[in-house]
Amino acid sequence: MGKLLKGLVGIVAVLVVLVVAAGVALGLLVDPNDYKQEIQQAARDQAGVELEILGDIGWSVFPRLGLSVSDIKAGFAERDTLAQLASANVAVQLQPLLSGKVQMSAVSIDGLQLYLNRDKAGQVNWQGKNLPAQAKTPETEKTPKTESAEPQTAALPAEIDIESVTVSNGVVVYQDAQSGQRFEAKQINLTTGRIQNNQFIPVTLAMQVAQQGAEQPLNIGLETQGELRFDLAAQSYQLRGFNAVTELSGAQNLTAETAFDLSADMAKGTVSVNPLKLSVGDLNVTGQVAVTDLEKMALTGELAVAPFALNPLLKSLGQAEFETAGDVLQKISLSTRLEGDAARINAKDLKIVVDNTTLKGTAGFATESGRIFADLKGDAINLTDYLPPQAANGSPADAQANSQQKSGERYSKAEVIPLAPLQALNMDVQLKFAKVQHDKLQLSNVDVAIDAANGLVKAPRINAAVFGGQVSNRITLDARKKPLTIHSVKSVKGLDLEQMLTTLTGDAPITGTLETRSDVRMSGQSVHSFVNTLNGTANVALSNGVVKGIDMAQQMCQTMNNLTALGSLQAAEQVDQSTPFAKMGGQFNIRNGVVSNKDLKVSLDAIEATGRGSVNLPSALIDYRLGLLIQENLFKKSCSVNNKIQGIEWPVDCKGAFDTPPAQLCKPDLSVIKDIVRNSVKEKAEDKLKEKLEEKLKDNEKVKGLLKGLFK
């Protein structure tokens, strides 16, 4: 930009040289056209600019000092043409000029064309080849710095009075061969009314802007009007009733309207825009902004967005509309108070309304790093309404199952968490909701915190109250390099299992209070990689519950008595069809997707169950052994248990693949049962033999004593 300004300054210098030279010629009462060569040489010597004066130079002396030029080209040596001018006319009253007043008749500039080019080698045409990129002025380097700089107003004229200024048929073209982009502003037309110091001046400006080389070519039509007032001595400026209408055409036609009043005091370093109005399609924004320190860009203000529907706005912008399960995104509004400086802009007292949901809090944006800050609290939201229709009607598990069925894989290797979006996140956000509903799931006191930067995404809190309990999560995703790593710490306290199962499935075959805690890590970007790299620990405990639909103690009791009695089943009193339990749970270790456990304990009515084994998630295999131990009644007697089988562990082995039918997956260990039956048969045979011998030898006390010792 510095080089561009320098080139434009060079052009201005050429015009100054031209005016001075013409003035000298006028003073000598000669035809300035005779001095074209001298003027062109002066431009070359003073600014390094190649100047071509193809048209005539006209002049007048009295009562106005006037100058007119036509058909001029300018540019640096061995560069493309930088500027062209069709014609220009200016005239200054001589008598007021002698007293320090500038009175001019209408100023007209027609056909001013600027061509700014950058070639494939990066060379630009607004800088000469022999000029250094950063030229330093010796006088500037030697000028000592002063503690305070007074406004440079002494050289300004006391009064300015210009009848009008007209710029017509202007063109500005920027072409970059490196990027292939081209910007063109054409049909630039500027018209002013009478220009006087500290008086409002009517101004109108119109132009057509075209962009080419981008993904979507864009054409913009701009029309502005308003009134400008300035006080050069006080360095104050004011725009009143400024209106701009912008017509965008391309992939989608769009009209944007802007209206504002502006006042600026450059001496004090303040700028105020009040009121401010902006409308784009159905989006209407109002507000005010005040910059209280231009050097630090300290600002304050207010901003409000009137209620609008999102999808009609997106359609008018040529963007894809959101498909949602519910009729939502129909009423969105925003209001806030702005504070900030060049480093950060903050939105205080922020209020966002989305349909029936209201969020309040603060937000901010760091201009240099692009980091987003937010601390918002919402009342209630139904997430199901905002999901796509398919996502709302089907479960993720169903979608995953369908994907696996099509691919023939148990666990999909398709990427489900891309790295790029995670690496792009740069935010510190805290979000709380009093109530959140998703399908049948109702959460309360939802508290989510996310801190993301440079590919490291931390969620120190993902907490909610649900089903009478509290769920707490802490998750870290490290996407700084491949593979993606995920660390999750989760705890569940006091969750009512019956309420959860009834809500989600409509039935609760098991009840109780659930407590869990897990600490797991995994890596990758697909379900397959997550399963195969899963490592960590988990602790599960379910207490004070009931298994409905079956009295496990009674069933076990009758089965065992049937086996031990060799067919003589004892009658049992029928009780309620449920199995209460005091507690069940255990510690689980996870290594590369294999979940192992050695201490599963289940305390049922009249049964103590233990378990040990493993579940291989990558191979989808289970190898688990349950031990059922008949013991004294814990809650109530389910049936009369043969005291000879109390204290004996009845094993059940569960081995096979996940898709093995349950009846084939889990079977009792028959070898142990055979031993129990064999011992029972032996005992019964001994008892019968003993009874017969005692009957025959009932009168022989000595022999009876020997038999007692034998059948002990």
XYZ file of C-alpha atoms in Angstrom:
712
model
C 0.000 0.000 0.000
C 2.921 2.353 0.723
C 4.256 1.824 -2.794
C 0.821 2.504 -4.244
C 0.486 5.745 -2.299
C 3.955 6.746 -3.372
C 3.011 6.194 -7.011
C -0.148 8.244 -6.625
C 1.824 10.993 -4.903
C 4.109 10.968 -7.928
C 1.121 11.526 -10.190
C -0.035 14.413 -8.009
C 3.470 15.844 -8.202
C 3.260 15.701 -11.990
C 0.021 17.648 -11.913
C 1.630 20.217 -9.622
C 4.559 20.538 -12.007
C 2.095 20.897 -14.843
C 0.170 23.660 -13.070
C 3.353 25.504 -12.063
C 4.814 25.228 -15.532
C 1.590 26.418 -17.075
C 1.487 29.285 -14.620
C 4.991 30.315 -15.593
C 4.059 30.145 -19.251
C 1.015 32.269 -18.561
C 3.139 34.748 -16.719
C 5.415 35.046 -19.716
C 2.360 35.468 -21.954
C 3.318 32.620 -24.184
C 1.456 29.598 -25.446
C 1.976 26.746 -22.898
C 1.643 24.222 -25.713
C 5.063 25.356 -26.876
C 6.499 24.020 -23.609
C 5.063 20.499 -23.661
C 8.513 18.954 -24.053
C 9.882 20.961 -21.118
C 6.903 20.004 -18.951
C 7.311 16.319 -19.822
C 11.041 16.482 -19.069
C 10.366 18.160 -15.732
C 7.957 15.341 -14.828
C 10.618 12.810 -15.762
C 13.336 14.587 -13.750
C 11.294 15.465 -10.674
C 9.186 12.311 -10.225
C 10.538 9.737 -12.660
C 7.199 9.803 -14.470
C 6.786 9.411 -18.200
C 4.217 12.062 -19.125
C 2.503 12.334 -22.504
C 0.487 15.489 -23.233
C -1.389 14.552 -26.381
C -4.064 17.237 -26.207
C -3.960 20.994 -25.951
C -3.226 23.045 -22.857
C -5.614 25.951 -22.507
C -5.276 28.941 -20.187
C -6.773 32.216 -19.124
C -5.457 35.053 -16.955
C -8.142 37.549 -16.022
C -10.415 37.719 -14.167
C -9.740 34.071 -13.458
C -6.506 32.144 -13.545
C -7.747 29.169 -15.538
C -6.235 25.992 -16.878
C -7.588 23.216 -19.054
C -5.800 20.082 -20.219
C -6.843 17.093 -22.309
C -5.662 13.674 -23.414
C -2.846 13.050 -20.922
C -1.112 9.758 -20.136
C 1.283 9.046 -17.266
C 3.307 6.124 -15.997
C 6.739 4.976 -14.911
C 9.428 4.070 -17.422
C 9.228 0.508 -18.765
C 5.899 0.003 -16.990
C 2.333 -0.221 -18.201
C 0.384 3.012 -18.361
C -0.626 4.081 -14.872
C -3.094 6.901 -15.529
C -5.014 8.588 -18.304
C -7.022 11.797 -18.277
C -9.507 12.819 -20.956
C -9.916 16.404 -19.779
C -9.779 18.673 -16.750
C -10.766 22.290 -16.165
C -10.041 24.558 -13.199
C -10.223 28.315 -12.680
C -9.289 30.450 -9.651
C -10.349 34.050 -9.006
C -7.196 36.199 -8.867
C -8.252 39.030 -6.583
C -9.519 36.862 -3.661
C -6.420 34.669 -4.029
C -4.187 37.655 -3.201
C -5.952 38.014 0.161
C -5.620 34.304 1.061
C -9.038 33.248 -0.159
C -9.624 30.485 -2.678
C -12.606 31.095 -4.910
C -13.002 28.720 -7.823
C -15.553 28.196 -10.491
C -16.770 24.697 -11.310
C -13.994 22.086 -11.340
C -14.491 19.285 -13.816
C -12.450 16.133 -14.352
C -13.540 13.758 -17.073
C -12.244 10.332 -18.038
C -9.697 9.902 -15.238
C -8.494 6.293 -15.492
C -6.083 4.526 -13.134
C -4.610 1.120 -14.071
C -2.863 -0.751 -11.262
C -1.109 -3.937 -12.393
C 0.955 -6.650 -10.739
C 2.663 -9.069 -13.135
C 3.511 -12.747 -12.559
C 6.948 -11.774 -11.237
C 5.341 -9.543 -8.610
C 6.402 -6.274 -10.272
C 3.921 -3.389 -10.036
C 3.375 -0.490 -12.385
C 2.860 2.157 -9.707
C 6.568 2.145 -8.834
C 9.543 2.858 -11.066
C 12.188 0.195 -11.623
C 15.028 2.323 -10.342
C 13.231 3.541 -7.225
C 13.925 1.755 -3.926
C 11.012 -0.028 -2.327
C 11.242 2.039 0.846
C 12.638 5.405 -0.059
C 13.654 7.592 2.839
C 13.757 11.368 2.709
C 17.013 12.678 4.194
C 15.301 15.754 5.497
C 12.761 13.588 7.295
C 15.452 11.456 8.920
C 17.278 14.523 10.185
C 14.178 16.229 11.525
C 14.232 15.927 15.317
C 11.143 14.558 17.016
C 9.112 17.003 19.017
C 7.159 16.163 22.118
C 3.935 17.413 20.596
C 2.908 18.098 17.051
C 0.552 20.968 16.373
C -1.987 20.540 13.590
C -0.578 21.693 10.275
C -3.195 24.376 9.611
C -1.052 27.451 8.989
C -0.657 26.672 5.293
C -4.376 26.151 4.750
C -6.345 28.966 3.158
C -8.594 30.981 5.400
C -11.580 30.461 3.124
C -12.468 27.999 0.371
C -15.282 28.664 -2.049
C -15.659 26.283 -4.993
C -18.729 26.473 -7.130
C -18.829 22.685 -7.635
C -16.691 19.643 -8.395
C -17.611 17.109 -11.031
C -15.749 13.859 -11.714
C -17.243 11.891 -14.574
C -16.518 8.616 -16.351
C -13.799 7.633 -13.907
C -12.206 4.187 -13.997
C -9.961 2.341 -11.520
C -8.644 -1.109 -12.496
C -6.527 -3.448 -10.382
C -5.224 -6.635 -12.021
C -3.059 -9.248 -10.312
C -1.467 -11.806 -12.649
C -0.254 -13.847 -9.679
C -3.701 -14.488 -8.217
C -5.611 -14.153 -11.476
C -8.004 -11.654 -9.910
C -9.223 -8.441 -11.457
C -11.141 -5.588 -9.845
C -12.645 -2.807 -11.858
C -14.512 0.288 -10.706
C -16.007 2.101 -13.653
C -18.574 4.774 -14.395
C -17.297 6.663 -11.371
C -19.304 9.864 -11.165
C -18.935 12.392 -8.355
C -20.927 15.600 -8.114
C -20.901 18.210 -5.368
C -22.756 21.399 -4.684
C -21.038 24.594 -3.618
C -18.017 23.849 -1.434
C -17.494 26.270 1.439
C -15.721 25.935 4.741
C -18.050 24.941 7.606
C -21.087 24.672 5.323
C -23.021 21.538 4.370
C -22.195 20.430 0.826
C -24.496 18.119 -1.170
C -22.496 15.156 -2.501
C -23.522 12.286 -4.779
C -21.313 9.385 -5.846
C -22.082 6.455 -8.116
C -19.974 3.657 -9.584
C -20.015 0.110 -10.896
C -17.572 -2.411 -9.402
C -16.765 -5.800 -10.930
C -14.650 -8.632 -9.542
C -13.329 -11.438 -11.725
C -11.075 -14.404 -11.061
C -12.761 -15.405 -7.795
C -14.934 -18.490 -7.345
C -18.016 -16.347 -7.859
C -17.736 -13.292 -10.172
C -19.337 -10.297 -8.519
C -20.816 -7.079 -9.848
C -21.676 -4.207 -7.528
C -23.624 -1.061 -8.253
C -23.139 1.720 -5.691
C -25.115 4.926 -5.318
C -24.543 7.301 -2.402
C -25.751 10.718 -1.411
C -25.534 12.977 1.578
C -24.259 16.276 2.892
C -20.662 16.958 3.919
C -19.435 19.762 6.157
C -15.812 20.418 7.089
C -13.785 22.925 9.052
C -10.192 22.622 7.889
C -8.801 24.854 10.615
C -10.497 22.866 13.385
C -9.996 19.537 11.564
C -13.628 18.620 12.050
C -15.839 16.837 9.528
C -19.481 15.888 9.412
C -21.685 13.732 7.190
C -25.414 14.275 7.443
C -28.154 12.154 5.946
C -25.704 9.807 4.232
C -27.453 7.058 2.290
C -25.907 4.297 0.210
C -27.674 1.725 -1.929
C -25.571 -1.232 -3.045
C -26.814 -3.616 -5.706
C -24.941 -6.918 -5.851
C -25.370 -9.242 -8.796
C -23.730 -12.567 -9.474
C -24.870 -15.977 -8.341
C -27.603 -14.120 -6.454
C -28.961 -10.575 -6.716
C -28.947 -8.629 -3.471
C -29.690 -5.094 -2.347
C -28.068 -3.538 0.725
C -28.977 -0.127 2.112
C -26.929 1.908 4.586
C -27.843 5.164 6.298
C -25.941 7.095 8.950
C -24.793 10.447 10.273
C -21.090 10.867 11.041
C -19.077 13.474 12.886
C -15.291 13.430 13.281
C -12.963 15.680 15.255
C -9.472 14.768 14.121
C -7.830 17.188 16.558
C -9.475 15.388 19.484
C -9.237 11.983 17.818
C -12.956 11.197 18.028
C -15.479 9.828 15.539
C -19.190 9.284 16.102
C -21.681 7.431 13.915
C -25.217 8.048 15.143
C -27.678 6.842 14.034
C -26.574 3.822 12.011
C -28.944 1.753 9.907
C -28.161 -1.236 7.717
C -30.548 -3.487 5.840
C -29.714 -6.560 3.767
C -32.689 -8.565 2.592
C -34.816 -9.219 5.688
C -31.951 -8.293 8.026
C -32.284 -4.863 9.657
C -29.556 -3.537 11.941
C -29.660 -0.299 13.923
C -27.259 1.233 16.375
C -24.611 3.803 17.093
C -20.826 3.720 17.400
C -18.425 6.237 18.925
C -14.621 6.108 18.691
C -13.279 8.061 21.662
C -9.589 7.603 20.855
C -8.557 7.125 17.233
C -4.988 6.185 18.138
C -6.101 3.299 20.364
C -9.363 2.777 18.453
C -11.258 2.831 21.752
C -14.946 2.553 20.961
C -18.362 2.295 22.547
C -21.749 1.768 21.022
C -25.017 -0.079 20.775
C -26.261 -2.576 18.231
C -29.665 -4.146 17.637
C -30.871 -6.661 15.066
C -34.619 -6.710 14.484
C -36.362 -10.126 14.451
C -35.849 -11.998 11.190
C -36.275 -15.494 9.740
C -32.977 -17.177 8.914
C -33.808 -19.252 5.839
C -35.331 -16.416 3.785
C -32.217 -14.373 4.545
C -29.915 -17.212 3.500
C -31.897 -17.647 0.302
C -31.539 -13.946 -0.518
C -27.789 -14.255 0.061
C -27.555 -17.251 -2.248
C -26.659 -19.603 0.600
C -28.021 -23.058 1.403
C -31.000 -23.109 3.728
C -31.126 -25.093 6.974
C -33.388 -28.157 7.041
C -34.824 -28.710 10.501
C -37.263 -31.172 12.023
C -39.322 -28.369 13.548
C -40.650 -25.063 12.277
C -37.840 -23.066 13.869
C -35.339 -20.304 13.071
C -38.343 -18.104 12.315
C -37.641 -15.368 14.846
C -34.056 -14.376 15.582
C -33.051 -11.071 17.170
C -30.082 -9.555 18.979
C -29.220 -6.535 21.087
C -25.969 -5.575 22.791
C -23.762 -2.804 24.092
C -20.340 -2.523 22.446
C -17.009 -1.744 24.079
C -13.483 -2.298 22.854
C -10.318 -1.118 21.230
C -7.999 -2.140 18.417
C -7.112 -5.375 20.239
C -10.537 -6.624 21.298
C -14.214 -5.859 20.779
C -16.652 -6.860 23.525
C -20.413 -7.278 23.442
C -21.820 -6.483 26.878
C -25.418 -6.994 27.997
C -25.804 -9.328 25.039
C -29.285 -10.703 24.435
C -29.986 -13.250 21.708
C -33.489 -14.551 21.033
C -33.950 -17.638 18.844
C -37.624 -18.550 18.545
C -38.689 -19.270 22.145
C -35.158 -19.432 23.544
C -33.418 -16.460 25.149
C -29.689 -16.261 25.855
C -28.055 -13.495 27.880
C -24.438 -12.750 28.708
C -21.297 -11.386 27.119
C -19.169 -12.095 24.057
C -15.927 -10.826 22.587
C -13.583 -11.020 19.635
C -9.785 -10.579 19.659
C -8.964 -8.829 16.389
C -5.360 -9.996 16.053
C -5.748 -13.670 16.999
C -9.356 -14.103 15.865
C -10.240 -15.696 19.222
C -13.911 -15.780 20.182
C -15.080 -15.330 23.766
C -18.580 -15.988 25.067
C -20.315 -16.494 28.397
C -24.023 -17.098 27.803
C -26.937 -18.382 29.850
C -30.111 -19.666 28.219
C -33.536 -20.541 29.577
C -34.803 -23.549 27.591
C -34.314 -25.122 24.173
C -35.609 -28.179 22.327
C -32.646 -29.441 20.307
C -34.753 -31.962 18.403
C -36.503 -29.160 16.530
C -33.168 -27.820 15.247
C -31.778 -31.132 13.989
C -32.161 -32.288 10.376
C -35.331 -34.365 9.909
C -33.459 -37.673 9.499
C -31.307 -37.053 12.570
C -34.394 -36.245 14.620
C -36.321 -39.360 13.524
C -33.486 -41.899 13.528
C -30.811 -42.724 16.042
C -27.085 -42.432 15.371
C -26.802 -46.099 16.196
C -29.174 -46.961 13.362
C -27.166 -44.850 10.928
C -23.954 -46.461 12.105
C -25.455 -49.945 11.756
C -26.618 -49.211 8.219
C -23.179 -47.896 7.299
C -21.505 -50.992 8.713
C -23.918 -53.300 6.910
C -23.146 -51.644 3.574
C -19.385 -51.758 4.098
C -19.334 -55.283 5.536
C -17.303 -54.071 8.508
C -18.290 -54.377 12.146
C -16.750 -50.985 12.892
C -16.653 -48.356 10.190
C -13.290 -46.943 9.138
C -14.945 -43.828 7.723
C -13.720 -40.562 9.190
C -16.255 -39.227 11.684
C -14.161 -36.468 13.293
C -12.134 -34.439 10.756
C -9.060 -32.612 12.049
C -9.370 -29.364 10.080
C -12.456 -27.972 11.884
C -10.918 -28.777 15.268
C -7.638 -27.125 14.305
C -9.514 -24.013 13.171
C -11.331 -23.567 16.481
C -10.114 -20.594 18.514
C -12.539 -19.893 21.323
C -13.195 -19.651 25.032
C -16.906 -20.315 25.420
C -19.115 -21.049 28.411
C -22.733 -21.956 27.799
C -25.411 -22.752 30.354
C -29.050 -23.748 29.908
C -31.729 -24.149 32.544
C -33.465 -26.822 30.447
C -32.504 -28.757 27.320
C -34.696 -31.329 25.597
C -33.545 -33.809 22.968
C -36.263 -36.194 21.847
C -37.409 -37.841 25.108
C -34.296 -36.804 27.001
C -34.785 -33.849 29.324
C -31.742 -32.222 30.884
C -31.545 -29.432 33.434
C -28.748 -27.200 34.705
C -26.688 -27.868 31.582
C -23.187 -26.411 31.881
C -20.727 -26.594 28.965
C -17.291 -24.976 28.754
C -14.964 -25.139 25.718
C -11.424 -23.795 25.434
C -9.915 -24.377 21.984
C -6.733 -23.045 20.396
C -4.121 -24.341 17.949
C -5.817 -27.726 17.568
C -6.147 -28.446 21.304
C -9.824 -28.548 22.287
C -10.602 -28.761 25.989
C -14.076 -29.169 27.438
C -13.474 -29.030 31.197
C -17.218 -29.150 31.857
C -20.027 -30.953 30.069
C -22.407 -31.345 32.974
C -26.140 -31.830 33.368
C -28.773 -33.054 35.783
C -30.852 -35.879 34.327
C -33.146 -38.647 35.625
C -32.722 -37.533 39.214
C -28.929 -37.722 39.035
C -25.918 -35.716 37.959
C -23.750 -36.435 34.902
C -20.309 -34.810 34.708
C -17.864 -34.998 31.814
C -14.400 -33.684 31.093
C -13.104 -34.180 27.528
C -9.889 -33.191 25.739
C -9.371 -33.569 21.979
C -5.810 -33.101 20.756
C -5.900 -32.406 17.014
C -2.512 -30.708 16.812
C -1.180 -33.685 14.899
C -2.306 -37.089 13.684
C -3.675 -39.253 15.095
C -6.398 -37.388 16.947
C -6.332 -38.307 20.651
C -9.340 -38.136 22.958
C -9.290 -38.222 26.756
C -12.622 -38.512 28.556
C -13.366 -38.507 32.281
C -17.008 -39.143 33.124
C -19.006 -39.660 36.296
C -22.660 -40.430 36.980
C -24.137 -40.000 40.444
C -27.595 -40.864 41.739
C -29.170 -41.636 38.357
C -32.600 -43.302 38.557
C -32.248 -46.243 36.157
C -35.981 -47.003 36.110
C -36.819 -43.440 35.096
C -34.157 -43.485 32.388
C -35.220 -46.814 30.852
C -38.913 -45.966 30.989
C -38.335 -42.612 29.295
C -36.022 -43.876 26.579
C -37.478 -47.339 25.865
C -40.934 -47.339 27.449
C -40.070 -50.216 29.809
C -37.780 -50.684 32.799
C -36.915 -54.376 33.326
C -34.373 -53.313 35.929
C -34.411 -50.496 38.469
C -31.935 -48.995 40.870
C -29.607 -46.086 41.521
C -26.693 -45.955 39.082
C -23.225 -44.679 39.947
C -20.399 -44.805 37.398
C -16.982 -43.332 36.876
C -14.719 -43.796 33.859
C -11.372 -42.505 32.657
C -10.630 -43.565 29.078
C -8.375 -42.572 26.193
C -8.547 -43.366 22.492
C -7.078 -42.133 19.236
C -7.935 -41.939 15.548
C -10.781 -40.450 13.562
C -13.080 -43.446 12.955
C -15.190 -45.783 15.060
C -12.819 -48.615 14.118
C -9.798 -46.755 15.464
C -11.647 -45.650 18.599
C -12.595 -49.242 19.473
C -9.102 -50.614 18.845
C -7.287 -47.908 20.817
C -9.648 -47.687 23.773
C -7.755 -47.742 27.093
C -8.666 -46.840 30.649
C -10.774 -47.833 33.623
C -14.439 -47.818 34.547
C -16.319 -48.427 37.758
C -20.024 -49.303 37.719
C -22.334 -49.664 40.723
C -26.104 -50.206 40.789
C -27.787 -50.292 44.175
C -31.207 -50.769 45.783
C -32.840 -52.094 42.663
C -35.146 -54.733 41.288
C -34.945 -57.047 38.281
C -38.534 -57.247 37.059
C -40.343 -60.151 35.383
C -38.399 -62.977 37.002
C -37.766 -64.259 40.501
C -34.218 -65.422 39.888
C -33.832 -66.848 43.380
C -36.978 -68.948 43.088
C -36.076 -70.199 39.619
C -32.578 -71.117 40.738
C -33.924 -72.691 43.896
C -36.423 -74.913 42.064
C -33.881 -75.904 39.403
C -31.258 -76.854 41.953
C -33.683 -78.703 44.170
C -34.906 -80.607 41.120
C -31.354 -81.648 40.311
C -30.382 -82.541 43.837
C -33.636 -84.342 44.584
C -33.354 -86.463 41.413
C -36.796 -85.585 40.297
C -38.500 -85.131 43.658
C -39.289 -81.397 43.319
C -40.399 -79.848 46.559
C -43.357 -77.489 46.459
C -42.446 -73.815 46.691
C -44.631 -70.914 47.666
C -45.106 -68.537 44.684
C -44.006 -64.954 45.359
C -43.962 -61.753 43.280
C -42.228 -62.059 39.908
C -39.254 -59.813 40.635
C -35.762 -60.041 42.004
C -34.665 -57.329 44.408
C -30.966 -56.719 44.871
C -28.872 -54.713 47.273
C -26.065 -53.854 44.881
C -24.249 -54.927 41.755
C -21.127 -53.624 40.067
C -17.396 -53.887 39.715
C -14.166 -52.430 38.413
C -13.393 -52.758 34.692
C -10.022 -52.340 33.013
C -9.750 -51.550 29.296
C -6.670 -52.284 27.197
C -6.748 -51.735 23.432
C -10.474 -52.322 23.332
C -10.503 -55.410 25.576
C -12.637 -54.875 28.684
C -11.703 -57.164 31.572
C -13.196 -57.582 35.016
C -12.355 -59.758 38.033
C -14.606 -58.462 40.781
C -18.179 -58.327 39.523
C -20.527 -58.772 42.473
C -24.304 -58.988 42.479
C -26.270 -59.368 45.708
C -29.687 -60.818 44.816
C -32.416 -62.231 46.991
C -30.956 -65.500 48.321
C -28.232 -65.457 45.637
C -24.769 -63.954 45.622
C -23.357 -63.723 42.081
C -19.765 -63.066 41.117
C -18.210 -62.626 37.724
C -14.892 -62.435 35.978
C -13.758 -62.444 32.375
C -13.379 -60.165 29.389
C -15.209 -58.598 26.469
C -13.086 -58.142 23.340
C -14.614 -55.188 21.487
C -12.313 -55.281 18.407
C -12.972 -59.000 17.856
C -16.571 -58.770 19.109
C -16.052 -61.732 21.452
C -17.126 -62.366 25.018
C -15.525 -64.737 27.526
C -17.159 -64.301 30.905
C -17.886 -66.637 33.820
C -20.670 -66.047 36.294
C -20.771 -67.812 39.629
C -24.174 -68.137 41.344
C -23.987 -68.848 45.056
C -27.075 -69.912 47.051
C -26.884 -68.430 50.535
C -29.012 -67.272 53.390
C -31.952 -65.061 52.462
C -31.041 -61.411 51.969
C -34.559 -60.000 51.744
C -37.101 -62.850 51.912
C -37.330 -66.594 51.410
C -38.186 -67.379 47.811
C -38.378 -71.143 48.289
C -37.138 -73.883 50.553
C -33.516 -74.484 49.563
C -31.852 -77.805 50.239
C -29.253 -76.928 52.818
C -26.795 -79.252 51.085
C -26.490 -76.908 48.077
C -26.084 -73.749 50.121
C -22.579 -72.311 49.778
C -21.943 -74.097 46.469
C -21.069 -71.883 43.459
C -23.111 -72.706 40.373
C -21.066 -71.523 37.376
C -22.418 -70.134 34.083
C -20.012 -69.590 31.186
C -20.731 -66.970 28.514
C -18.526 -67.480 25.470
C -18.946 -66.516 21.847
C -19.452 -63.654 19.437
C -21.687 -60.666 20.004
C -24.202 -61.957 17.468
C -24.498 -65.397 19.127
C -28.066 -66.082 20.357
C -28.287 -65.629 24.155
C -29.439 -69.221 24.682
C -26.235 -70.446 23.055
C -23.981 -67.721 24.411
C -24.423 -68.489 28.119
C -24.580 -72.087 29.417
C -24.093 -73.628 32.839
C -20.863 -75.520 33.537
C -22.255 -79.084 33.437
C -19.136 -80.652 34.912
C -19.718 -78.921 38.216
C -23.421 -79.750 38.147
C -22.618 -83.400 37.416
C -20.345 -83.501 40.465
C -23.101 -81.994 42.575
C -25.649 -84.527 41.280
C -23.175 -87.411 41.664
C -22.496 -86.459 45.257
C -26.205 -86.115 45.884
C -26.880 -89.594 44.411
C -24.098 -91.060 46.477
C -25.455 -89.492 49.623
C -28.968 -90.725 48.892
C -27.691 -94.271 48.228
C -25.722 -94.222 51.443
C -28.744 -92.991 53.343
C -30.945 -95.804 51.957
C -28.307 -98.462 52.678
C -27.884 -97.125 56.141
C -31.626 -97.250 56.752
C -31.862 -100.905 55.620
C -28.911 -102.012 57.719
C -30.211 -100.209 60.735
C -33.567 -101.895 60.234
C -32.008 -105.347 60.186
C -29.549 -104.692 62.969
C -31.685 -102.473 65.107
C -31.219 -104.779 68.098
C -27.423 -104.964 67.789
C -26.107 -101.787 69.428
C -22.427 -102.513 68.699
C -23.018 -102.931 64.970
C -25.155 -99.774 64.904
C -22.242 -97.845 66.361
C -19.971 -99.090 63.613
C -22.515 -98.051 60.960
C -22.760 -94.550 62.375
C -19.022 -94.180 62.069
C -19.114 -95.516 58.509
C -21.843 -93.156 57.226
C -20.741 -90.003 58.916
